[in-house]
Amino acid sequence: MSANEPLRAGLPWRTYATPDADAAPTRFADVSWDGKRHDIEYVFIAPQRTQQPLLVFLHEGLGSVAMWKDFPRTLCEAVGCRGLVLSRWGYGRSSPRPGHEKWPVDFMHRQARHFLPAFFEAIGHDTRADPPWLYGHSDGGSIALMYAAAFPDRVGGLIVAAPHLFVESITLASIEQARDGYVTTDLRSKLARYHADPDSAFWGWNDVWLNPEFKRWNIKALLPDIRCPVLAVQGYDDEYGTMAQIDGIAEEVPHAELLKLEDCGHSPHRDQPAKLIEACVAFIRRHHR
């Protein structure tokens, strides 16, 4: 059973109306992971393009299927490929994180090495026969890098936008500001448009990044195991990280290509979509076999 099939027989699923009227119905996979079972929401884009690569979108620390809005579909149309968008556990309309449960400091390692393989198995996608390409944003970019390092024969290529390799002071300062905004402004109500349980999404992300032990988090040593093509993207005005992040990728993965964008903050797909899509299309077409 391959990922271009809309649903594996026997999997429980349900649909709901997403904010994007043109979006495909959202499905829910029953994923057994970390000793528990979780409903994980996901959406396929153009599954009929069976001869084209599958581009999997991994969202940021406060992201979800809905928060991407139309970017995944726009990029997939530009490339002419299939797409798969999911909300990780605790985000969007996936199973929420219990209020008493904290993300562990190695949560992104676990997401890359255990959750993603379990998710692909749950939806019936054979990553050996059909290695996906990964587009990861922020935390999702870090997870994409670690997945490619752990499973070098199960990924076709990587596009990582504003990924984190290590913790910078600018990152922590912005996360502290976000914490203050969540408590004192309407940020919670805004996030509620994209998450069934905004507290699950926000505090899971915020608490772990501000955990003093997280300051030592660093994934640079894992990167030399990456063999697939890599495009790393960063904005000069990113409030959550500096160019040291993607320059670090180039140091450890010599074949990586870098895209540095002017007038661009932490979300290149929102701040510079045209330049980003142009670069992604050229990158995928150049490296897809």
Coordinates of C-alpha atoms in Angstrom, one line a residue, residues 12-177:
P12 CA -10.5 5.0 11.6
W13 CA -10.9 8.5 10.3
R14 CA -13.2 11.4 10.2
T15 CA -13.3 14.7 8.3
Y16 CA -14.0 18.3 9.2
A17 CA -14.2 21.6 7.4
T18 CA -10.8 23.4 7.3
P19 CA -10.3 27.1 7.1
D20 CA -9.1 26.7 3.5
A21 CA -12.2 26.0 1.4
D22 CA -10.1 24.4 -1.4
A23 CA -8.3 22.0 1.0
A24 CA -8.8 18.3 0.7
P25 CA -10.7 16.6 3.5
T26 CA -8.6 16.1 6.6
R27 CA -8.1 12.5 7.7
F28 CA -6.9 11.0 11.0
A29 CA -4.4 8.2 11.3
D30 CA -4.3 6.0 14.4
V31 CA -0.7 6.1 15.4
S32 CA 0.8 4.0 18.1
W33 CA 3.9 5.8 19.4
D34 CA 5.7 6.3 22.7
G35 CA 3.5 3.7 24.4
K36 CA 0.2 5.5 23.5
R37 CA -2.2 5.7 20.6
H38 CA -2.8 9.1 19.0
D39 CA -5.1 10.5 16.3
I40 CA -2.9 12.4 13.9
E41 CA -4.6 14.7 11.3
Y42 CA -3.2 14.8 7.8
V43 CA -4.1 15.9 4.3
F44 CA -3.0 14.6 0.9
I45 CA -2.5 16.9 -2.0
A46 CA -2.8 15.5 -5.5
P47 CA -2.4 11.9 -4.6
Q48 CA -3.0 10.9 -8.2
R49 CA 0.5 12.0 -9.2
T50 CA 1.8 8.6 -8.5
Q51 CA 5.0 9.0 -10.6
Q52 CA 6.0 12.3 -8.9
P53 CA 7.8 12.7 -5.5
L54 CA 5.8 13.0 -2.3
L55 CA 6.6 16.2 -0.4
V56 CA 5.9 16.0 3.3
F57 CA 5.3 19.2 5.2
L58 CA 6.6 19.4 8.9
H59 CA 5.3 22.4 10.7
E60 CA 6.9 24.8 13.1
G61 CA 6.6 24.7 16.9
L62 CA 3.2 26.4 16.9
G63 CA 2.1 25.2 13.5
S64 CA -0.6 22.8 12.2
V65 CA -2.2 21.6 9.0
A66 CA -4.4 24.6 8.9
M67 CA -1.7 27.2 9.8
W68 CA 0.2 26.4 6.6
K69 CA -2.9 27.8 4.7
D70 CA -2.4 27.4 0.9
F71 CA 1.4 27.2 0.8
P72 CA 1.7 23.4 0.6
R73 CA -0.8 23.2 -2.3
T74 CA 0.8 26.1 -4.1
L75 CA 4.3 24.6 -3.9
C76 CA 3.0 21.1 -4.9
E77 CA 1.3 22.6 -7.9
A78 CA 4.4 24.5 -8.9
V79 CA 6.5 21.4 -8.7
G80 CA 3.9 19.1 -10.1
C81 CA 4.3 16.7 -7.1
R82 CA 2.2 15.0 -4.4
G83 CA 1.9 16.5 -1.0
L84 CA 1.2 15.3 2.6
V85 CA 0.6 17.8 5.4
L86 CA 0.2 16.6 9.0
S87 CA -0.2 18.0 12.5
R88 CA 2.2 16.4 15.0
W89 CA 0.9 15.1 18.3
G90 CA -0.3 18.0 20.4
Y91 CA -1.0 20.3 17.5
G92 CA -3.9 21.3 15.3
R93 CA -6.7 18.7 15.6
S94 CA -4.3 15.8 16.4
S95 CA -4.6 14.3 19.9
P96 CA -3.7 17.0 22.4
R97 CA -0.8 16.9 24.9
P98 CA -2.2 16.2 28.4
G99 CA -1.9 19.3 30.5
H100 CA 0.3 17.7 33.1
E101 CA 2.7 16.3 30.5
K102 CA 5.9 18.2 29.5
W103 CA 7.8 17.7 26.3
P104 CA 11.1 16.1 27.1
V105 CA 14.3 17.9 26.1
D106 CA 14.9 15.4 23.3
F107 CA 11.4 15.7 21.9
M108 CA 12.5 16.5 18.4
H109 CA 14.8 13.5 18.4
R110 CA 11.8 11.3 19.4
Q111 CA 9.6 12.9 16.7
A112 CA 12.2 12.2 14.0
R113 CA 13.3 8.7 15.0
H114 CA 10.1 7.3 16.4
F115 CA 7.0 9.3 15.6
L116 CA 7.6 9.9 11.9
P117 CA 8.3 6.2 11.1
A118 CA 5.2 5.2 13.1
F119 CA 3.1 7.8 11.2
F120 CA 4.3 6.6 7.8
E121 CA 3.5 3.0 8.9
A122 CA 0.0 4.0 10.1
I123 CA -0.9 5.6 6.7
G124 CA 0.6 2.7 4.8
H125 CA 3.5 4.6 3.2
D126 CA 6.5 2.5 2.4
T127 CA 9.4 4.9 2.8
R128 CA 11.9 2.4 1.3
A129 CA 10.0 2.0 -1.9
D130 CA 8.9 5.6 -2.1
P131 CA 11.3 7.8 -0.1
P132 CA 9.5 11.1 0.7
W133 CA 10.9 14.6 0.3
L134 CA 10.6 16.6 3.5
Y135 CA 9.8 20.3 3.8
G136 CA 10.4 21.3 7.4
H137 CA 9.9 24.7 9.0
S138 CA 11.6 25.7 12.2
D139 CA 11.2 22.8 14.7
G140 CA 9.9 20.8 11.7
G141 CA 13.2 21.6 9.9
S142 CA 15.2 20.2 12.8
I143 CA 13.0 17.1 12.8
A144 CA 13.5 16.7 9.0
L145 CA 17.3 16.9 9.4
M146 CA 17.3 14.3 12.2
Y147 CA 15.0 12.0 10.2
A148 CA 17.3 12.2 7.2
A149 CA 20.4 11.5 9.4
A150 CA 18.7 8.5 11.1
F151 CA 17.2 7.0 7.9
P152 CA 19.4 8.1 5.0
D153 CA 17.9 5.6 2.6
R154 CA 14.3 6.6 3.3
V155 CA 14.3 10.3 2.2
G156 CA 14.6 11.7 -1.3
G157 CA 15.6 15.2 -0.3
L158 CA 15.2 18.0 2.3
I159 CA 14.1 21.6 2.2
V160 CA 14.5 23.1 5.7
A161 CA 13.4 26.7 6.4
A162 CA 14.6 28.5 9.5
P163 CA 15.8 25.2 11.1
H164 CA 17.4 25.0 14.6
L165 CA 20.7 23.2 15.0
F166 CA 21.4 24.6 18.5
V167 CA 19.9 27.2 20.9
E168 CA 20.7 30.9 20.4
S169 CA 20.0 33.7 22.8
I170 CA 17.9 35.5 20.1
T171 CA 15.7 32.3 20.0
L172 CA 15.1 32.3 23.8
A173 CA 14.4 36.0 23.9
S174 CA 11.7 35.7 21.2
I175 CA 10.2 32.6 22.9
E176 CA 10.0 34.5 26.2
Q177 CA 8.2 37.4 24.4

